[in-house]
Coordinates of C-alpha atoms and ligand atoms in Angstrom, one line a residue:
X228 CA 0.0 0.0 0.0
X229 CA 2.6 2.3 0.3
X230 CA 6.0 3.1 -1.5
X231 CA 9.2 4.6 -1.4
X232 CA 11.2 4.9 -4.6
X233 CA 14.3 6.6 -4.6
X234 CA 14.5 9.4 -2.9
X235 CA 10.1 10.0 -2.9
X236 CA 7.8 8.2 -0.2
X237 CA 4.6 8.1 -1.3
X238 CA 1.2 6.6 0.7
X239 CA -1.4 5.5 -1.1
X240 CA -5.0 7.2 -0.4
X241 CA -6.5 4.1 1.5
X242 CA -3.7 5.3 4.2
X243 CA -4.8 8.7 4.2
X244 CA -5.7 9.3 8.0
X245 CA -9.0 9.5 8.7
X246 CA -9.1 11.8 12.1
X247 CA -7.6 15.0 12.2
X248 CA -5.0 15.3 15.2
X249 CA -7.0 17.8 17.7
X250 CA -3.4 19.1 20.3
X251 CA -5.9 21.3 23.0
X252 CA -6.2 19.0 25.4
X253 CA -2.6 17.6 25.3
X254 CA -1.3 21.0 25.9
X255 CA 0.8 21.3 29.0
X256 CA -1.2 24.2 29.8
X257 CA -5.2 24.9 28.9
X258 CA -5.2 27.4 26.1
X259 CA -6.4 30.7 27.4
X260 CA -9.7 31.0 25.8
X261 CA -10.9 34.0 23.6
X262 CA -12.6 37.1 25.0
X263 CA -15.0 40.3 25.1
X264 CA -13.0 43.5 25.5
X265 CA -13.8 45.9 27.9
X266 CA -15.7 48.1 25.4
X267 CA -18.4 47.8 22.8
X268 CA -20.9 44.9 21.8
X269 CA -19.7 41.1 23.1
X270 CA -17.6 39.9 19.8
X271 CA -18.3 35.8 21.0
X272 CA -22.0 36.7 21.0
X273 CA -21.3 37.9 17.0
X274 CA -19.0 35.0 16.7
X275 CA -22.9 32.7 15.4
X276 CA -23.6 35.5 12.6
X277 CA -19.3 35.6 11.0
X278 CA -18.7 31.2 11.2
X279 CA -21.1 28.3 10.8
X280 CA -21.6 26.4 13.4
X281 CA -19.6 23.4 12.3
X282 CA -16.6 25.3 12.2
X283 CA -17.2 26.9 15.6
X284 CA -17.8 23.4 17.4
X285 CA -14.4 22.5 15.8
X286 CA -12.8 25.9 17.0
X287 CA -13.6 24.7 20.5
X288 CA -13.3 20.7 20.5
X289 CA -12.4 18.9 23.4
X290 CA -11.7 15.3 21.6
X291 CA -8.0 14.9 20.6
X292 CA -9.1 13.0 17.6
X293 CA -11.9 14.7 15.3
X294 CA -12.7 12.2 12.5
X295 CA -12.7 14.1 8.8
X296 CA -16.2 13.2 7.6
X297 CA -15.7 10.7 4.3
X298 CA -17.0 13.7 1.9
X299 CA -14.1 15.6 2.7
X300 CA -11.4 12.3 2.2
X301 CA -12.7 11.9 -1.0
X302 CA -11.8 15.7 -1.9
X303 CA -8.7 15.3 -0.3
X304 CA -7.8 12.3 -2.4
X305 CA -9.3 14.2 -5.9
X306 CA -6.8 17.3 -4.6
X307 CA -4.2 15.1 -4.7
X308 CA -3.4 13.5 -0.8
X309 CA -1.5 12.1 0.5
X310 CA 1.5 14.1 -0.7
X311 CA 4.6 13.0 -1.4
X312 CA 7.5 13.2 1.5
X313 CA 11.0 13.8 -0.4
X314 CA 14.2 13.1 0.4
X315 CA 16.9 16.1 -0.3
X316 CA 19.5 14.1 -1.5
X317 CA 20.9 16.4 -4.2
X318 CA 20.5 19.3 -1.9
X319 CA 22.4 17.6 0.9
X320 CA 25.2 16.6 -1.6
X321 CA 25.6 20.0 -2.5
X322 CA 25.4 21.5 1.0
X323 CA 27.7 18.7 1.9
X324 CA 26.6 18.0 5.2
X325 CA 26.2 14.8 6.6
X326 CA 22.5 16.1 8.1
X327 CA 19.3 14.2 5.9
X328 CA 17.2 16.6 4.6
X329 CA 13.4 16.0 4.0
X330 CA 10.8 18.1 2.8
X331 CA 6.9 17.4 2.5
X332 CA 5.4 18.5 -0.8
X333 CA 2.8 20.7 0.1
X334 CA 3.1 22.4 -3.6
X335 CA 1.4 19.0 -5.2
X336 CA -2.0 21.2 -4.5
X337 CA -4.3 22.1 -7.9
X338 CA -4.0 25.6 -6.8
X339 CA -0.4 25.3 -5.3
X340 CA -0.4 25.0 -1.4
X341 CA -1.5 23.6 1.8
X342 CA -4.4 26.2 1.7
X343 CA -6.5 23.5 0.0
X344 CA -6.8 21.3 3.2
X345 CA -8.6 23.1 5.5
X346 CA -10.5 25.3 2.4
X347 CA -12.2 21.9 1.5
X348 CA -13.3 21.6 5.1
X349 CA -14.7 24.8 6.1
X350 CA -16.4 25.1 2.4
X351 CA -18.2 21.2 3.0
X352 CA -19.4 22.6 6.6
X353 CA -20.7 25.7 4.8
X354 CA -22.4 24.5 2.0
X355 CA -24.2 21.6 4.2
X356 CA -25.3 24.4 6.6
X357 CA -26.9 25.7 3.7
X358 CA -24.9 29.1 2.8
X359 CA -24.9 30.0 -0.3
X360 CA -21.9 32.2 -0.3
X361 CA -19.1 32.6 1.5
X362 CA -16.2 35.1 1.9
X363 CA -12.6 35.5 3.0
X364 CA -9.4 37.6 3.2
X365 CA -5.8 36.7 1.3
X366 CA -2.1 37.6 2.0
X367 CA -0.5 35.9 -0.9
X368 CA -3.8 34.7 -3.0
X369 CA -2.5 31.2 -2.0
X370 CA -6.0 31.1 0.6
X371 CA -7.8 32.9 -2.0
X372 CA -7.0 30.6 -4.5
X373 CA -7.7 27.4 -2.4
X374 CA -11.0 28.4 -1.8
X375 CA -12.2 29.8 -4.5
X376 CA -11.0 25.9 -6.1
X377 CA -13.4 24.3 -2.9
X378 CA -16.2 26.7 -3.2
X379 CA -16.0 26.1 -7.1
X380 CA -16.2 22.2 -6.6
X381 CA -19.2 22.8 -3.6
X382 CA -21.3 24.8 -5.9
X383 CA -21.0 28.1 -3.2
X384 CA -20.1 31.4 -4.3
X385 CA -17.0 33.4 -2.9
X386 CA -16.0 37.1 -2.5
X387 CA -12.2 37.2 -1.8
X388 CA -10.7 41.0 0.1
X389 CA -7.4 40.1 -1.5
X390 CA -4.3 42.7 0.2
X391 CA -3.7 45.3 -2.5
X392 CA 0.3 45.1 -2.5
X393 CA 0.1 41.4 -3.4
X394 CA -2.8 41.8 -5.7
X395 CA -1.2 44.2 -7.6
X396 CA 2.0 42.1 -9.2
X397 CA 0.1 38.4 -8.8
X398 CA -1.8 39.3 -12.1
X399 CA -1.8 35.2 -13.0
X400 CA -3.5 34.7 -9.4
X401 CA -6.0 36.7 -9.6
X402 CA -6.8 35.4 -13.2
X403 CA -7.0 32.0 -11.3
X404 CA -9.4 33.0 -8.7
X405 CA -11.7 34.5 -11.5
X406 CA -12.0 30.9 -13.6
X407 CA -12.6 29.3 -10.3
X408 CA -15.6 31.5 -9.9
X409 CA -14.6 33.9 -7.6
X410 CA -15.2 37.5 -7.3
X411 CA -12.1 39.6 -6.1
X412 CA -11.2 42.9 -4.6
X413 CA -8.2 44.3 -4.0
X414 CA -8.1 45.2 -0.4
X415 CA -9.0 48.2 0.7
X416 CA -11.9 48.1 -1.1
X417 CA -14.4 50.9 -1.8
X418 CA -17.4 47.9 -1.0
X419 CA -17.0 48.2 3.0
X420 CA -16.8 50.8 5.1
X421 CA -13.5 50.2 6.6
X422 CA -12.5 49.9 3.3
X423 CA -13.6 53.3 2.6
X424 CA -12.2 54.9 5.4
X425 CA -8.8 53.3 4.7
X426 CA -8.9 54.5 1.0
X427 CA -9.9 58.2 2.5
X428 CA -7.0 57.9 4.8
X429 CA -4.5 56.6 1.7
X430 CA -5.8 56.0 -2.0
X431 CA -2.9 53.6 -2.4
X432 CA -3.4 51.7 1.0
X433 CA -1.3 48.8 0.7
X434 CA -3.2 46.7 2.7
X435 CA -2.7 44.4 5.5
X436 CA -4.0 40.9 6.5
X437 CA -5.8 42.0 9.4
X438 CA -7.5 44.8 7.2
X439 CA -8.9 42.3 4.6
X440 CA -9.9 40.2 7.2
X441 CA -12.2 43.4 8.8
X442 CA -13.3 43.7 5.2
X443 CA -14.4 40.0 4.9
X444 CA -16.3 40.0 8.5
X445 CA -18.0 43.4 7.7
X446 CA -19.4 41.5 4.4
X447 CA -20.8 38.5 5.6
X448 CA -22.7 40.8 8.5
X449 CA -24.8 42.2 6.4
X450 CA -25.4 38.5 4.2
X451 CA -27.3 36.0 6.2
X452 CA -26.6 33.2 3.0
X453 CA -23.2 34.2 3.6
X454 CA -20.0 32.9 5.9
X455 CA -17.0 34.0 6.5
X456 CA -14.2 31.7 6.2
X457 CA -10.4 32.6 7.7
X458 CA -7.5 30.7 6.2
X459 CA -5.5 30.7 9.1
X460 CA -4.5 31.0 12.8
X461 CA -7.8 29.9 14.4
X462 CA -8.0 26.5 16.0
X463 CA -10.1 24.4 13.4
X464 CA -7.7 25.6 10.6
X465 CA -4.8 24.1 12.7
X466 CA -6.4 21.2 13.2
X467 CA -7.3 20.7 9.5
X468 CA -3.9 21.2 8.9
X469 CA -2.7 18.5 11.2
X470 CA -3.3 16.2 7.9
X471 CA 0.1 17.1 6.9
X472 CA 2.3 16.3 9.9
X473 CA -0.1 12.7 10.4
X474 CA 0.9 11.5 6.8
X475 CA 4.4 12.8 7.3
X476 CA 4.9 10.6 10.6
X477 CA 3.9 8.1 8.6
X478 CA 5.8 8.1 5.6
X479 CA 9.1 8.6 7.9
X480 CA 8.2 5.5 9.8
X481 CA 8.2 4.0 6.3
X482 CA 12.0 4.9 6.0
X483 CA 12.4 4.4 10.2
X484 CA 13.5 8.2 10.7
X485 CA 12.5 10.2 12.7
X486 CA 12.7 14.6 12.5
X487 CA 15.2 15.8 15.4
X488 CA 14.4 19.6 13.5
X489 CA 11.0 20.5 12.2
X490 CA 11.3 23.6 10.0
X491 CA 8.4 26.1 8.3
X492 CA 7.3 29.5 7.7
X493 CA 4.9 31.2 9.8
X494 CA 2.8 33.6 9.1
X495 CA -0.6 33.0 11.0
X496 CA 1.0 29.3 11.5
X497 CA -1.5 27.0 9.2
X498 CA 1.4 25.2 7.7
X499 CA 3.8 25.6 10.6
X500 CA 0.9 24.0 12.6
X501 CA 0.2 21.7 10.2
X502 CA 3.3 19.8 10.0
X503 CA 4.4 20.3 13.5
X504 CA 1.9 19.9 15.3
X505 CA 1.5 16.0 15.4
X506 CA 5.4 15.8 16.5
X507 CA 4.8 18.6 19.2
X508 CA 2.4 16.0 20.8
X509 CA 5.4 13.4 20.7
X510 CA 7.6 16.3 22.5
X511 CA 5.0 16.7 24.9
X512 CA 3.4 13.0 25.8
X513 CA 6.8 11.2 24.9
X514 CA 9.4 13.7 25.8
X515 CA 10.8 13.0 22.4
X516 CA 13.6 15.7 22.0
X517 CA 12.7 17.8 19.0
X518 CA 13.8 21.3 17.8
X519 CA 10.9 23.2 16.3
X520 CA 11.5 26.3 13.8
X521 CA 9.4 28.5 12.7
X522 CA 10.9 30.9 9.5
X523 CA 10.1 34.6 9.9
X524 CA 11.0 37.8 7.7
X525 CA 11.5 40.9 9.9
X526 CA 8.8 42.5 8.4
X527 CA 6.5 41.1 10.5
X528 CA 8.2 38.8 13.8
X529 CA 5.2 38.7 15.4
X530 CA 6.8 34.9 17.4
X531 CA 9.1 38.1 19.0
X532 CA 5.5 40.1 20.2
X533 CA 4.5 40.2 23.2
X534 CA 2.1 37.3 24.3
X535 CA -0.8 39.0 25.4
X536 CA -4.9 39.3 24.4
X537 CA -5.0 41.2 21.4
X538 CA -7.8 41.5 18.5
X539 CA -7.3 39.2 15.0
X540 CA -8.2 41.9 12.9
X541 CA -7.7 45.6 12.0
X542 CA -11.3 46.8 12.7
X543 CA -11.6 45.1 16.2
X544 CA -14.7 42.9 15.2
X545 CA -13.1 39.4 16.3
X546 CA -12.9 38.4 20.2
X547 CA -9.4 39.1 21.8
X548 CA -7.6 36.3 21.4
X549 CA -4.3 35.5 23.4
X550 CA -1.2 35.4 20.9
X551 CA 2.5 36.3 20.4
X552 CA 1.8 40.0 18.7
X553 CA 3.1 42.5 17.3
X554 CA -0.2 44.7 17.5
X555 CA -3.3 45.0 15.0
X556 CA -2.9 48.6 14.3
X557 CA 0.5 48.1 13.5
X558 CA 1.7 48.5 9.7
X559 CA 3.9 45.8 8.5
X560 CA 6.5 46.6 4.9
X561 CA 5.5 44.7 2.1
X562 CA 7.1 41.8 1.1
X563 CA 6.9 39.3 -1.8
X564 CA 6.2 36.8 0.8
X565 CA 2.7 38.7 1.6
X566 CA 1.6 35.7 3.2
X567 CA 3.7 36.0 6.3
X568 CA 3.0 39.4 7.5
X569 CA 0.6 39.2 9.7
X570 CA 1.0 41.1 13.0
X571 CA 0.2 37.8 15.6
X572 CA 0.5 34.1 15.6
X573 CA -2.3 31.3 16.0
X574 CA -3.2 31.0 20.2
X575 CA -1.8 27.3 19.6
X576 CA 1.2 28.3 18.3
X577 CA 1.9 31.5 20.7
X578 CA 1.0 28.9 23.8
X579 CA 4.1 26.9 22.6
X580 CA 6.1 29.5 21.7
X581 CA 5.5 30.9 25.4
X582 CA 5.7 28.0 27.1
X583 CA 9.5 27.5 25.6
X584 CA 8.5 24.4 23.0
X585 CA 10.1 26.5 19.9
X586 CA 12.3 28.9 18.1
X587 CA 11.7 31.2 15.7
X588 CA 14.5 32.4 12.9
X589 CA 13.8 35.9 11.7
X590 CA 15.1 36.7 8.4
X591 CA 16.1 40.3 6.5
X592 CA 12.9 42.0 5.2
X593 CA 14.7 42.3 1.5
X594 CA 14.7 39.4 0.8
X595 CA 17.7 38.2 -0.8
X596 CA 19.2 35.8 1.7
X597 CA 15.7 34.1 1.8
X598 CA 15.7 33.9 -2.1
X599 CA 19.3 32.9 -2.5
X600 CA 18.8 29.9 -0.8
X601 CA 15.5 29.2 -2.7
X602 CA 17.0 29.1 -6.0
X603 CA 20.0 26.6 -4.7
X604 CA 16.8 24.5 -3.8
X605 CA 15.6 25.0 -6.7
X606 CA 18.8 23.8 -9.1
X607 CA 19.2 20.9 -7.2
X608 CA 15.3 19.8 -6.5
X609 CA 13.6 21.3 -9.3
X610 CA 10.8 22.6 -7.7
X611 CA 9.8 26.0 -7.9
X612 CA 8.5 26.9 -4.0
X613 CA 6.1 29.9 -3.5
X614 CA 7.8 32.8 -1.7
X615 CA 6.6 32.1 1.5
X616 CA 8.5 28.7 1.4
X617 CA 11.5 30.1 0.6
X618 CA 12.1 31.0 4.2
X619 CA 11.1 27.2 5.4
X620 CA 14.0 26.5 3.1
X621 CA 16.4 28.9 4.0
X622 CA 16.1 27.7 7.3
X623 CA 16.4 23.8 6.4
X624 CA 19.8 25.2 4.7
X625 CA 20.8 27.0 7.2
X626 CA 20.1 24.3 10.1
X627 CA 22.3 21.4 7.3
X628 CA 25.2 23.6 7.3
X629 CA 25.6 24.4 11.0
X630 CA 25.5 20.2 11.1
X631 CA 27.8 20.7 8.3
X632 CA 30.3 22.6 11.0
X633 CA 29.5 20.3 14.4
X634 CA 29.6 17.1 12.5
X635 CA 26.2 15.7 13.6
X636 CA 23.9 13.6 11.5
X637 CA 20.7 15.9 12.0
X638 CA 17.4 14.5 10.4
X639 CA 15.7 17.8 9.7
X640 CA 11.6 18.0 8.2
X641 CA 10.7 20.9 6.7
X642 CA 7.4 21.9 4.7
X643 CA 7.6 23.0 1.0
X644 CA 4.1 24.4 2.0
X645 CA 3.2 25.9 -1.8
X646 CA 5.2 26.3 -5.3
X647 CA 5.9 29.6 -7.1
X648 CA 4.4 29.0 -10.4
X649 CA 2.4 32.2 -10.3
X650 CA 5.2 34.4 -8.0
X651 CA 7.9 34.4 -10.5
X652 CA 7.4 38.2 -10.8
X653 CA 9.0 38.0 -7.2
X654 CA 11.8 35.9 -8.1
X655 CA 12.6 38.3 -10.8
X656 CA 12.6 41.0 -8.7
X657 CA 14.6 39.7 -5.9
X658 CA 16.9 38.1 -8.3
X659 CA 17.0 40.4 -10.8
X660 CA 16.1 37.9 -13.8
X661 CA 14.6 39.5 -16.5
Ligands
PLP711 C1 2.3 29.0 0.4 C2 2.2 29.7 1.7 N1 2.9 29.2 2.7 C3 2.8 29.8 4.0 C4 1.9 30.8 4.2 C5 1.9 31.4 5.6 O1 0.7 31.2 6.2 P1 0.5 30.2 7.4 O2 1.5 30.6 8.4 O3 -0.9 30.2 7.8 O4 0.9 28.8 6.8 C6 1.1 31.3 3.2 C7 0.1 32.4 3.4 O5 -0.5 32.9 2.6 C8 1.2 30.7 1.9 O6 0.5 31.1 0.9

């Protein structure tokens, strides 16, 4: 039932897990639980009218198991899981380090990420709720994308807030989004009225995560047939995501190895999450001793915030919610890698990161390093990663050569969480291709 050829392990889809890994109650600590602020109207009472009520249960499970109804296999299966788990055999040779390198191909995705998991989920609790719409923020497009692809197969419709500095050079993206049914703004927008306020403000806002998110929740207020759908940091999207790190503990079984570094980007911590989080609960249950690393750019560092109640979006309609931040009012640089600034990271993730489970490598806000070590990745692998991933690889790089120094045979995972097909305007730029 399941292979490994060369350098590739591959499960078949019988072994795709059926649960969904659910870390809450193994935490060493409970997670602090979201709030009201002080001011204003209660923001859990409004949390009924922004999710459906499938997603909320999930937000707030208690099982550590949560079985992934069969309708949603089956799309996992048709979107292409399980994914293949690669060795890095030609990058180690080059690197020359005795570490082994493996990364999990989350870029095998029909719309190029690890979005996809969690967007077929939250569209199939949607659609059975009966909503006939739903809507969404996106950093890089990659979320956009994702579900625009699930509402598409769901039959739902889709309004995407999409962050206007991305937007503006992922012309391929947005095309994407469009055949898949989607209709997409730029973010600000002139269709809300934060949106309009921020336009007043600056008619070339760039746009921020937590602003497109305000836009998405302001939308789906005034839509009963519609729900809002977040691609990242909340509980059920981390648990979704937890499909990744199941198959991957797996497939290294298959080749008895086992990670002693786990390595990926974070932005809001989906994919970080994703991977990670199955082998957190071997750190934590089994005391198994396992380096986690999260890949950062200093435009947005929000692992180095203070960890501390703070709102998930620019307009202050979501509950306070207790994360490593950087503050929701706070403007972050554009990067090519849109998708990791975000000012805080998922409560899950900012619980581990507080409680001293994980490190975070921050990485210049030009770029170059980042992209550098993408393209010796990608003349040795031949895979083209998204920009995001370049930092999961820079780190993976940087983690086989300082083995490369001590000596030590380091088994280091790290997530190729979504290809580059449509950002090679960014590798140009950074690169300076023409
Ligand atoms: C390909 C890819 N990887 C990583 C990220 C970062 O998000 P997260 O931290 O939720 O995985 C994004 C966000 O858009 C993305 O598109």
């Amino acid at each position: 039932m399941i292979s490994v050829s060369g350098n590739t392990i591959i499960l078949h889809p019988d072994d795709l897990p059926t649960s969904w890994y659910n870390i809450v109650p193994d935490l060493p600590t409970p997670l602090p639980p979201p709030m009201d602020p002080e001011d204003g109207p209660s923001r859990l009472q409004q949390l009924g009218n922004i999710f459906s009520k499938g997603v909320l249960q999930q937000e707030m499970a208690t099982d550590t198991y949560v079985k992934i109804p069969d309708e949603v296999r089956e799309l996992y299966i048709q979107s292409g899981r399980p994914r293949p788990l690669i060795r890095a055999k030609r990058l180690e040779k080059k690197l020359n380090t005795p570490a082994k390198m493996y990364y999990k191909g989350e870029f095998y995705s029909p719309t190029g990420s690890h979005k996809v998991n969690t967007a077929i989920a939250q569209a199939y609790m949607a659609k059975k709720e009966g909503f006939e719409r739903m809507a969404t923020e996106t950093g890089a497009g990659q979320w956009g994308t994702a579900l625009a692809y699930a509402c598409s197969l769901l039959d739902l419709e889709l309004t995407v807030y999409w962050v206007r500095a991305a937007s503006s050079w992922k012309a391929e993206r947005f095309r994407l989004m469009q055949m898949y049914g989607a209709d997409v703004h730029p973010s600000p927008s002139s269709r809300t009225e934060i949106g309009r306020s921020m336009l007043k403000e600056d008619p070339d806002h760039p746009g921020g995560l937590g602003l497109a998110i305000s836009e998405a929740i302001e939308d789906v207020l005034n839509d009963d047939k519609a729900v809002y759908s977040l691609g990242s940091v909340l509980n059920h999207v981390l648990l979704h995501q937890t499909i990744i790190g199941l198959e991957t503990k797996k497939q290294m079984e298959l080749v008895d190895d086992y990670p002693d570094v786990v390595i990926s980007c974070l932005g809001g911590g989906s994919n970080f999450g994703g991977l990670s989080i199955p082998f957190f609960r071997d750190k934590i249950k089994d005391g198994k001793d396992i380096k986690f690393v999260a890949a950062q750019s200093a435009s947005a560092p929000n692992l180095n915030g203070e960890y501390r109640y703070d709102f998930g979006d620019y307009a202050e309609q979501t509950p306070l919610l207790k994360m490593c931040t950087l503050g929701h009012k706070e403007h972050f640089p554009p990067i090519k890698a849109d998708g990791l600034r975000y000012h805080a990271a998922a409560p899950i993730i900012s619980a581990l990161r507080a409680g001293g489970y994980m490190d975070s490598m921050i990485y210049p806000a030009d770029e170059d390093y980042v992209f550098q070590r993408a393209k010796i990745f990608v003349q040795t692998e031949g895979f083209v990663p998204a920009a995001e991933s370049n930092y999961s690889i820079a780190a993976a790089i940087d983690e086989a050569l300082e083995c490369k120094e001590s000596g030590e045979e380091k088994t280091i995972l790290f997530n190729l969480s979504g290809h580059g097909f449509m950002d090679m305007h960014g590798f140009a730029d950074i690169l300076k291709l023409r």
